[in-house]
Amino acid sequence: MLYMESATTIEQVRQSVAAARTAGKRIGFVPTMGALHAGHVSLIEAAIGRCGYVVVSIFVNPTQFGPGEDFDKYPRDLEADMSICKQAGVDLIFAPSASEMYQKENITWVSVDKLTLNLCGKFRPGHFRGVTTVCAKLFNIVQPDIAFFGQKDAQQALVIKRMVADLNMPLQIVVCPTVREPDGLAVSSRNKYLSAEERKDAVLLSAALAECEKLVAAGQRSCEALIEAMRKIISESSKAQIEYISIVDTETLADIDVIEGRALVALAVKIGSTRLIDNVIISYQPRSA
Ligand code: PAF
């Protein structure tokens, strides 16, 4: 019989984690906003594989949503999330209220420069400041040895890693591969918003990335040509509005012109009113003579 604790207060979390640590357990942490899916389960499984005590937080963080974004309609189903976590073998769920997490007026922020300027940062002002602030708070509350993030949010993972390094936070960040539906669509809580027709068109994001990988393997190294090829594929959908298709350095996230070695290909596209993101890391290996 699987036993899972659940906490809504910071104090409860501190007590449960302290007891696990006293019992000699390594603490693993998976921060989420709920609406859990196979991607989250893969993070939980990775955490269970490396840690004796696994904490999952479920908190739809208001400070990372901009005006006009989907904070109010973001899918929330705590009961279903609890059952997924229990089934997966999670030890503790932390599902705080907004008032448990934030004072009436939050005036202390954690923000990472440079890495947040391109890609999603360009289109979602303040988003990463909200993410890094809530993650810093959650890391202080849970005090994990390892926290697990998904590669689907490639920029988020890099920004969090940099925050942890720059602020000397005593934890390790592990980034796990993107989980995909059989047709290639990256799993995401926001896929729930898609109508049946939109769901069909959503596959164009991963199809475009796959085409990019194929072209690079065939020797195409011009980012302009690669972006144009991806734009063409996504434009097959009349419901698609491209926010960005970018090819960037994997460490600085700055745009690049020519593929030399590794590069991150990332895109954000609205299908109807649903904003989806996806990415792949490609690498160009010149054939030896
Ligand atoms: O990736 C997410 O779900 C959120 O950005 C996170 C890391 C849980 C912070 O709210």
CSV table of N, CA and C and ligand atoms in Angstrom, one decimal, residues 31-33 59 61 64 131 134-135 149 153 156, ligand 1:
chain,number,residue,atom,x,y,z
A,31,PRO,N,9.0,20.4,-9.0
A,31,PRO,CA,8.0,21.5,-8.9
A,31,PRO,C,7.1,21.5,-10.1
A,32,THR,N,5.8,21.6,-9.9
A,32,THR,CA,4.8,21.6,-11.0
A,32,THR,C,3.7,22.6,-10.7
A,33,MET,N,3.0,22.9,-11.8
A,33,MET,CA,1.7,23.7,-11.6
A,33,MET,C,0.5,22.8,-11.7
A,59,PHE,N,1.4,24.1,-7.6
A,59,PHE,CA,1.1,25.5,-7.3
A,59,PHE,C,1.1,26.3,-8.6
A,61,ASN,N,1.5,29.3,-10.1
A,61,ASN,CA,2.2,30.4,-9.6
A,61,ASN,C,1.7,31.7,-10.3
A,64,GLN,N,4.1,34.3,-12.5
A,64,GLN,CA,4.8,34.0,-13.8
A,64,GLN,C,3.8,34.1,-15.0
A,131,VAL,N,9.1,32.8,-12.5
A,131,VAL,CA,9.5,31.4,-12.3
A,131,VAL,C,10.7,31.3,-11.4
A,134,VAL,N,9.6,32.0,-7.7
A,134,VAL,CA,8.9,30.9,-7.0
A,134,VAL,C,9.8,29.7,-6.8
A,135,CYS,N,10.7,29.4,-7.8
A,135,CYS,CA,11.5,28.2,-7.6
A,135,CYS,C,12.5,28.5,-6.5
A,149,PHE,N,13.6,19.0,-13.8
A,149,PHE,CA,12.9,19.9,-14.7
A,149,PHE,C,12.9,19.2,-16.1
A,153,ASP,N,10.7,22.7,-21.5
A,153,ASP,CA,10.9,24.1,-21.2
A,153,ASP,C,12.4,24.4,-21.1
A,156,GLN,N,13.6,27.6,-19.5
A,156,GLN,CA,13.4,27.6,-18.1
A,156,GLN,C,14.5,26.8,-17.4
B,1,PAF,O1,7.3,24.4,-15.4
B,1,PAF,C1,6.4,24.7,-14.6
B,1,PAF,O2,5.4,24.0,-14.4
B,1,PAF,C2,6.6,26.0,-13.7
B,1,PAF,O3,7.2,27.0,-14.5
B,1,PAF,C3,7.3,25.8,-12.4
B,1,PAF,C4,8.8,25.3,-12.6
B,1,PAF,C5,6.6,24.7,-11.6
B,1,PAF,C6,7.4,27.1,-11.6
B,1,PAF,O4,6.1,27.5,-11.3
